[in-house]
Coordinates of C-alpha atoms in Angstrom, one line a residue:
M1 CA -2.2 14.5 -38.5
T2 CA -4.8 13.2 -36.0
A3 CA -2.9 9.9 -35.6
R4 CA 0.4 11.8 -34.9
L5 CA -1.2 14.0 -32.3
A6 CA -2.8 11.0 -30.6
R7 CA 0.6 9.2 -30.6
W8 CA 2.4 12.2 -29.0
S9 CA -0.3 12.6 -26.5
L10 CA 0.2 9.0 -25.5
L11 CA 4.0 9.4 -25.4
L12 CA 3.8 12.4 -23.0
L13 CA 1.1 10.7 -20.8
T14 CA 3.4 7.7 -20.6
V15 CA 6.4 9.8 -19.6
F16 CA 4.3 11.6 -17.0
L17 CA 2.9 8.4 -15.4
L18 CA 6.4 6.8 -15.3
A19 CA 7.8 9.9 -13.6
V20 CA 5.1 9.8 -11.0
W21 CA 4.8 6.1 -10.3
W22 CA 8.4 4.9 -10.5
P23 CA 9.5 7.0 -7.6
L24 CA 6.6 5.6 -5.6
L25 CA 7.6 2.1 -6.5
K26 CA 11.2 2.8 -5.5
D27 CA 10.1 4.1 -2.1
L28 CA 7.9 1.0 -1.7
L29 CA 10.7 -1.4 -2.5
F30 CA 13.4 0.4 -0.6
E31 CA 11.6 1.6 2.5
Y32 CA 13.0 4.7 4.2
R33 CA 14.1 3.7 7.7
Y34 CA 15.7 6.9 9.0
G35 CA 13.7 8.9 11.5
K36 CA 13.6 12.5 12.3
T37 CA 15.9 13.8 15.0
D38 CA 14.4 14.4 18.5
L39 CA 16.3 17.3 19.9
F40 CA 16.2 18.7 23.5
Y41 CA 18.0 21.0 25.9
S42 CA 19.4 19.2 28.9
P43 CA 19.0 21.1 32.2
V44 CA 21.5 18.6 33.7
I45 CA 24.5 19.2 31.5
E46 CA 23.2 22.4 30.0
R47 CA 23.9 21.2 26.5
F48 CA 21.7 20.1 23.6
V49 CA 21.1 16.3 23.3
Y50 CA 19.4 14.3 20.6
K51 CA 18.0 11.0 19.6
E52 CA 18.1 9.6 16.0
L53 CA 16.9 6.5 14.3
L54 CA 19.6 5.1 12.0
G55 CA 18.8 2.9 9.1
E56 CA 18.2 -0.8 9.4
G57 CA 17.6 -2.7 12.6
H58 CA 15.6 0.0 14.4
R59 CA 18.9 1.3 15.9
F60 CA 18.8 4.5 17.9
I61 CA 21.7 6.7 18.9
Y62 CA 21.7 9.0 21.9
R63 CA 24.2 11.8 21.7
D64 CA 24.9 15.4 22.9
Q65 CA 26.0 18.3 20.8
D66 CA 29.6 17.6 21.5
G67 CA 29.4 14.1 20.1
N68 CA 29.3 12.2 23.4
D69 CA 27.2 9.0 23.2
Y70 CA 24.9 7.7 26.0
D71 CA 22.9 4.6 26.7
R72 CA 19.1 5.1 26.7
Q73 CA 18.6 5.3 30.4
T74 CA 21.4 7.8 30.9
F75 CA 20.0 9.9 28.0
E76 CA 16.6 10.0 29.7
T77 CA 18.1 11.2 33.0
L78 CA 19.7 14.1 31.1
I79 CA 16.2 15.4 30.2
P80 CA 14.3 14.5 33.4
F81 CA 11.5 17.0 32.8
I82 CA 10.6 15.0 29.7
Y83 CA 10.9 11.6 31.3
Y84 CA 9.7 12.6 34.8
K85 CA 7.5 9.5 35.1
N86 CA 10.6 7.3 34.6
M87 CA 12.4 9.5 37.1
E88 CA 9.6 8.7 39.6
L89 CA 9.9 5.0 38.9
W90 CA 13.7 5.1 39.3
G91 CA 13.4 7.0 42.6
K92 CA 15.0 10.1 41.3
L93 CA 12.2 12.5 42.3
P94 CA 12.2 15.2 43.6
L95 CA 14.8 16.6 41.2
R96 CA 17.4 19.0 42.4
L97 CA 18.6 21.3 39.6
A98 CA 20.1 24.8 39.5
G99 CA 19.8 25.0 43.3
Q100 CA 16.1 24.3 43.1
R101 CA 13.9 21.4 44.0
F102 CA 11.2 20.1 41.7
D103 CA 8.6 17.4 42.6
K104 CA 6.1 15.7 40.3
A105 CA 3.4 18.3 40.9
Q106 CA 5.7 21.2 40.1
I107 CA 6.9 19.5 36.9
Q108 CA 3.4 18.8 35.7
A109 CA 2.2 22.3 36.4
E110 CA 5.0 23.8 34.3
R111 CA 4.9 21.4 31.3
Q112 CA 3.4 22.7 28.1
V113 CA 4.0 22.1 24.4
L114 CA 3.1 24.5 21.6
E115 CA 3.4 23.3 18.0
L116 CA 3.0 24.9 14.5
E117 CA 3.4 23.0 11.3
P118 CA 3.4 24.3 7.7
V119 CA 0.2 22.3 6.8
E120 CA -1.7 24.5 9.3
L121 CA -0.9 27.8 7.6
P122 CA -3.5 29.6 5.4
G123 CA -3.0 28.6 1.8
H124 CA -1.4 25.2 2.7
A125 CA -4.7 23.5 3.5
P126 CA -8.4 24.0 2.5
R127 CA -10.8 24.9 5.3
I128 CA -14.6 25.3 5.2
Q129 CA -15.4 28.7 6.7
L130 CA -17.9 27.4 9.2
F131 CA -17.1 27.5 12.9
P132 CA -19.0 26.1 15.9
L133 CA -18.8 28.7 18.6
L134 CA -18.8 26.7 21.9
E135 CA -20.2 27.8 25.2
A136 CA -17.2 28.6 27.3
N137 CA -19.1 28.1 30.5
P138 CA -21.1 24.9 29.8
G139 CA -22.1 24.2 33.4
R140 CA -20.8 20.7 33.1
A141 CA -17.4 18.9 33.1
R142 CA -17.1 18.7 29.3
L143 CA -17.6 21.1 26.5
R144 CA -20.2 20.3 23.9
F145 CA -21.0 21.4 20.4
P146 CA -23.8 24.0 20.0
E147 CA -26.8 23.6 17.8
D148 CA -25.8 26.6 15.7
I149 CA -22.7 27.3 13.6
L150 CA -20.9 30.6 12.8
R151 CA -20.2 31.8 9.2
S152 CA -18.0 34.8 8.7
G153 CA -17.9 37.4 5.9
E154 CA -19.3 40.9 5.5
R155 CA -21.1 40.3 8.8
L156 CA -21.3 37.3 11.1
T157 CA -24.1 34.8 10.4
F158 CA -25.3 32.2 12.8
I159 CA -27.0 29.2 11.2
N160 CA -29.2 26.7 13.1
S161 CA -27.7 23.4 12.2
D162 CA -30.9 21.4 13.0
A163 CA -33.3 23.6 11.0
N164 CA -30.7 24.8 8.4
R165 CA -31.9 28.4 8.9
I166 CA -30.2 31.7 9.8
D167 CA -30.7 32.7 13.5
P168 CA -31.3 36.5 13.2
E169 CA -31.1 37.2 16.9
L170 CA -27.7 35.5 17.4
T171 CA -26.5 37.1 14.2
R172 CA -27.5 40.6 15.4
V173 CA -26.2 40.3 18.9
F174 CA -22.7 38.9 18.1
T175 CA -22.2 41.3 15.1
A176 CA -23.1 44.2 17.3
A177 CA -20.7 43.1 20.0
L178 CA -17.8 43.0 17.6
T179 CA -18.8 46.3 16.0
E180 CA -19.0 48.1 19.4
A181 CA -15.5 46.7 20.2
G182 CA -14.1 48.6 17.2
F183 CA -14.1 45.7 14.7
A184 CA -13.7 46.9 11.1
W185 CA -15.7 44.8 8.7
P186 CA -15.5 42.6 6.7
V187 CA -13.7 39.6 8.4
Q188 CA -10.3 38.9 6.9
A189 CA -9.7 35.6 8.7
V190 CA -10.9 33.4 11.6
F191 CA -8.5 31.3 13.7
G192 CA -9.4 28.8 16.4
R193 CA -9.5 25.1 17.4
V194 CA -12.6 23.2 16.5
S195 CA -12.8 20.5 19.2
I196 CA -14.5 19.7 22.4
L197 CA -11.5 17.6 23.6
K198 CA -9.7 20.6 25.2
A199 CA -9.3 22.0 28.7
F200 CA -11.4 25.1 28.0
D201 CA -12.7 27.1 25.0
A202 CA -10.9 30.2 24.0
G203 CA -13.4 30.9 21.2
Y204 CA -12.1 32.3 17.9
F205 CA -9.7 35.1 16.9
F206 CA -11.0 37.4 14.2
L207 CA -8.7 39.5 11.9
D208 CA -10.6 42.6 10.7
Q209 CA -10.1 44.7 7.6
A210 CA -7.7 47.0 9.3
G211 CA -5.5 44.1 10.4
D212 CA -6.5 44.3 14.1
L213 CA -7.1 41.1 16.1
F214 CA -10.1 40.3 18.3
Q215 CA -11.0 37.3 20.4
L216 CA -14.7 36.3 20.4
R217 CA -16.1 33.9 23.0
R218 CA -19.6 32.8 24.0
V219 CA -19.9 33.1 27.8
D220 CA -23.3 32.2 29.3
G221 CA -24.8 32.6 25.9
V222 CA -23.7 36.2 25.3
P223 CA -20.7 37.5 23.3
E224 CA -17.4 38.4 25.0
V225 CA -15.0 40.4 22.8
T226 CA -11.4 41.1 23.8
P227 CA -9.1 43.2 21.5
V228 CA -5.6 41.8 21.3
P229 CA -3.0 44.6 21.4
L230 CA -0.6 44.3 18.5
P231 CA 2.7 46.2 18.1
D232 CA 2.7 48.9 15.4
G233 CA 3.2 47.6 11.9
L234 CA 2.6 43.9 12.7
A235 CA 0.6 42.1 10.1
V236 CA -1.0 38.8 11.4
R237 CA -0.8 35.8 9.1
H238 CA -2.0 33.0 11.4
V239 CA -2.9 32.3 15.0
K240 CA -2.4 28.8 16.4
V241 CA -4.7 28.4 19.4
A242 CA -3.8 25.8 22.0
E243 CA -6.1 25.8 25.0
N244 CA -3.9 24.3 27.8
K245 CA -5.0 25.1 31.3
R246 CA -1.5 24.5 32.7
G247 CA 0.2 27.2 30.5
D248 CA 0.4 30.9 30.7
F249 CA 0.2 31.1 26.9
L250 CA -2.8 30.5 24.7
G251 CA -1.0 29.9 21.4
L252 CA 1.2 31.3 18.7
V253 CA 0.9 34.3 16.4
L254 CA 2.7 34.2 13.0
T255 CA 3.2 37.5 11.1
E256 CA 3.4 38.0 7.4
D257 CA 7.1 38.6 7.5
G258 CA 7.7 35.3 9.3
R259 CA 8.2 36.5 12.9
L260 CA 6.7 34.4 15.7
F261 CA 5.1 35.6 19.0
L262 CA 3.6 33.9 22.0
L263 CA 0.0 34.8 22.7
T264 CA -0.7 35.3 26.5
Q265 CA -3.8 34.2 28.3
D266 CA -6.7 36.6 28.7
E267 CA -5.9 37.9 32.2
A268 CA -2.3 38.7 31.3
R269 CA -3.0 40.7 28.2
R270 CA -6.0 42.9 29.1
N271 CA -3.8 45.7 30.3
A272 CA -0.6 45.0 28.4
S273 CA 0.7 43.8 25.0
G274 CA -0.6 40.3 24.4
L275 CA 2.4 39.1 22.5
T276 CA 5.8 37.9 23.5
P277 CA 8.4 37.9 20.6
L278 CA 10.6 34.9 20.0
A279 CA 14.0 35.1 18.5
L280 CA 14.3 32.1 16.1
P281 CA 17.1 32.6 13.6
G282 CA 16.7 30.6 10.4
Y283 CA 13.0 29.7 11.1
D284 CA 11.0 29.3 7.8
P285 CA 7.3 28.8 8.6
E286 CA 6.7 27.6 5.0
T287 CA 8.8 24.4 5.4
M288 CA 9.7 24.0 9.1
A289 CA 7.7 22.3 11.8
L290 CA 8.0 24.1 15.1
K291 CA 7.7 22.9 18.7
I292 CA 8.2 24.9 21.9
L293 CA 8.8 22.9 25.1
F294 CA 8.1 24.5 28.5
N295 CA 9.6 23.1 31.7
P296 CA 10.2 24.7 35.1
L297 CA 13.7 26.0 34.1
Y298 CA 13.7 26.6 30.4
R299 CA 11.7 27.2 27.2
T300 CA 13.2 25.4 24.1
A301 CA 12.1 26.1 20.5
I302 CA 12.9 23.3 18.1
Y303 CA 12.2 23.8 14.4
S304 CA 13.2 21.6 11.4
D305 CA 12.5 20.8 7.8
Q306 CA 13.4 17.6 6.0
R307 CA 17.1 18.3 6.2
E308 CA 18.2 20.5 9.1
I309 CA 17.1 20.9 12.7
M310 CA 17.7 24.0 14.8
A311 CA 17.0 24.9 18.4
V312 CA 17.1 27.8 20.7
A313 CA 17.1 27.3 24.5
M314 CA 15.7 30.3 26.5
D315 CA 15.2 31.2 30.1
R316 CA 11.8 31.9 31.6
Q317 CA 11.8 35.4 30.2
F318 CA 12.5 34.0 26.7
E319 CA 16.0 35.4 26.5
P320 CA 18.2 33.1 24.4
I321 CA 20.9 31.3 26.3
E322 CA 22.1 28.6 23.8
R323 CA 21.6 27.8 20.1
Y324 CA 22.3 24.7 18.1
A325 CA 21.8 23.4 14.5
R326 CA 22.7 20.2 12.7
T327 CA 22.0 18.3 9.6
M328 CA 19.9 15.3 10.4
A329 CA 20.8 11.7 9.5
M330 CA 17.6 11.4 7.4
A331 CA 19.1 14.1 5.1
E332 CA 22.1 11.9 4.2
P333 CA 21.5 10.4 0.7
R334 CA 21.3 6.6 0.5
L335 CA 23.0 4.6 -2.2
V336 CA 19.7 3.6 -3.8
D337 CA 18.8 7.3 -4.0
R338 CA 22.0 8.2 -5.8
L339 CA 21.5 5.3 -8.2
W340 CA 18.0 6.5 -8.9
E341 CA 19.1 10.0 -9.6
A342 CA 21.7 8.7 -12.0
L343 CA 19.2 6.5 -13.8
V344 CA 16.5 9.1 -14.6
P345 CA 16.8 12.9 -15.1
F346 CA 13.9 13.9 -12.9
S347 CA 11.0 12.8 -10.7
L348 CA 7.5 14.1 -10.3
D349 CA 5.7 14.2 -7.0
L350 CA 2.0 15.0 -6.5
R351 CA 2.4 15.2 -2.7
D352 CA 3.6 18.2 -0.9
P353 CA 4.9 17.4 2.6
D354 CA 4.1 20.9 3.8
A355 CA 0.5 21.2 2.5
R356 CA -2.7 19.2 2.1
H357 CA -3.2 20.0 -1.5
F358 CA -2.1 18.0 -4.5
R359 CA 0.8 19.9 -6.0
L360 CA 3.0 18.9 -8.9
N361 CA 6.6 19.1 -7.7
L362 CA 9.4 18.6 -10.2
K363 CA 12.8 17.4 -8.9
L364 CA 15.6 17.6 -11.3
H365 CA 18.5 15.2 -10.8
G366 CA 21.2 17.3 -12.5
P367 CA 24.4 16.3 -14.3
L368 CA 24.4 12.9 -12.5
A369 CA 21.8 11.6 -15.0
L370 CA 23.7 12.7 -18.2
P371 CA 25.4 9.3 -18.8
A372 CA 22.0 7.5 -18.5
I373 CA 20.5 10.0 -21.0
G374 CA 23.4 9.3 -23.4
A375 CA 22.8 5.5 -23.1
A376 CA 19.1 6.0 -23.6
L377 CA 19.7 8.0 -26.8
I378 CA 21.9 5.3 -28.2
L379 CA 19.3 2.6 -27.5
A380 CA 16.5 4.8 -28.8
R381 CA 18.3 5.4 -32.1
L382 CA 19.0 1.7 -32.6
L383 CA 15.3 0.9 -31.8
L384 CA 14.0 3.5 -34.3
W385 CA 16.5 2.4 -36.9
R386 CA 15.2 -1.2 -36.6
R387 CA 11.7 0.2 -37.1
G388 CA 12.7 1.7 -40.4
L389 CA 13.0 5.4 -39.5
H390 CA 15.6 7.6 -41.2
S391 CA 17.6 10.1 -39.3
L392 CA 15.2 13.1 -40.0
S393 CA 12.2 11.1 -38.9
M394 CA 13.9 10.0 -35.7
A395 CA 14.6 13.6 -34.5
P396 CA 11.4 14.3 -32.6
S397 CA 11.6 11.0 -30.7
L398 CA 15.3 11.4 -30.0
L399 CA 14.6 14.9 -28.6
L400 CA 11.9 13.4 -26.3
V401 CA 14.5 10.9 -25.0
A402 CA 17.1 13.6 -24.6
L403 CA 14.8 15.5 -22.4
T404 CA 13.3 12.6 -20.4
G405 CA 15.9 9.9 -20.5
L406 CA 14.7 6.4 -19.6
Y407 CA 11.1 7.5 -19.4
G408 CA 11.1 8.6 -23.0
L409 CA 13.0 5.4 -24.1
I410 CA 10.3 3.2 -22.6
A411 CA 7.5 5.4 -24.1
I412 CA 8.8 5.1 -27.7
A413 CA 9.4 1.4 -27.2
L414 CA 5.7 1.0 -26.1
I415 CA 4.2 3.3 -28.7
P416 CA 6.0 2.7 -32.0
P417 CA 5.9 5.4 -34.7
E418 CA 4.3 4.9 -38.2
P419 CA 6.7 5.1 -41.2
S420 CA 6.3 8.4 -43.0
N421 CA 5.9 6.9 -46.5
P422 CA 5.4 3.5 -48.3
G423 CA 9.0 3.4 -49.4
E424 CA 10.2 3.8 -45.9
A425 CA 7.8 1.0 -44.8
A426 CA 9.2 -1.3 -47.4
A427 CA 12.8 -0.6 -46.4
A428 CA 11.9 -1.3 -42.8
D429 CA 10.3 -4.6 -43.8
Q430 CA 13.5 -5.6 -45.7
R431 CA 15.7 -4.7 -42.8
R432 CA 13.6 -6.8 -40.4
M433 CA 13.6 -9.8 -42.9
A434 CA 17.4 -9.5 -43.2
M435 CA 17.8 -9.4 -39.4
E436 CA 15.6 -12.5 -39.1
R437 CA 17.7 -14.4 -41.7
D438 CA 20.9 -13.4 -40.0
A439 CA 19.5 -14.7 -36.7
T440 CA 18.6 -18.1 -38.2

């Protein structure tokens, strides 16, 4: 009984390892050469244009939504706010578009990019709940990390990093400041950007027990708390902070129901709602990477998963003026991928492209693998017969092959079964001897 359990444990482990490592070997031998689509809205032709990397030879195509092809330089002139430095080299500045004139300084002042990827969302990546609260007014050209670190929970706790001790005074002062601003304890979540390589420090956004949002900054050593007005019924899931001194917007707010809002800068939201809604049909924050491009004329939201890319072009008031969606070239199956799916019934992947956790992902290949499973069953039966097993003894091993195809066939070939009785062993020896005589 113990030997049988050990053998089946080895069989299942072999199938698991083959299902994990063979797809990796396939990807290593047949490198994926398709790139993700770069999609933009052209202020010149007022149409969407895109760039794609196609297969071998590092070949790019430059095309608009109507299927018209362009050479690289012409393509770049269609999106001059993106390639404004090339426009300057080519003597095309200042730009004249939509009856307006834009020089280099104006273009730079209006440029901003906001991004949100699935791996940034709560639950998609682990995060240690310790946050350095920077001094927003450092009195020098660069921000610097403080000597203390903030820990959230039932109350705030400041810990001196050098002495590894709680700082009771900072803890009391900052906790009291939040409480006086109407914060309902405990802290549900903390959002912010931990870096000194940014234009300024916006501090952290705290989500309280009631679902209200507050911004906490350290200014000249004392707390500054700013409530963020939220529409009724809005439940915040995540806040992506992007401290960009050129933009009017501080980041993105994602709600529990998948809606997305722009978070305005401090001055703009003190006396009004701090959120600007974005109409993004088809956007799935769980799987889609989002990018919002700002230029002097338009705001363009581009979001995509591993198959489809979508975009919404908006005016300066974020009213949609054009939408576009297409299946990317990288989503087209390659011949080697089709052959692989016909060879084995499934693959296992420990990597999740939308998270930083290890996660077992099972990909079933469907009816395409049925002929290969049938061939594996025939070979498995022949192999087991040569090893002296009768039909009843073969059944468990054949069931394994029927469920796992080529993986199971290789597993039973590497880990042979023991005959169930001495008579069966003797019969197997006789068959092997007969086969050897026939071969000679």
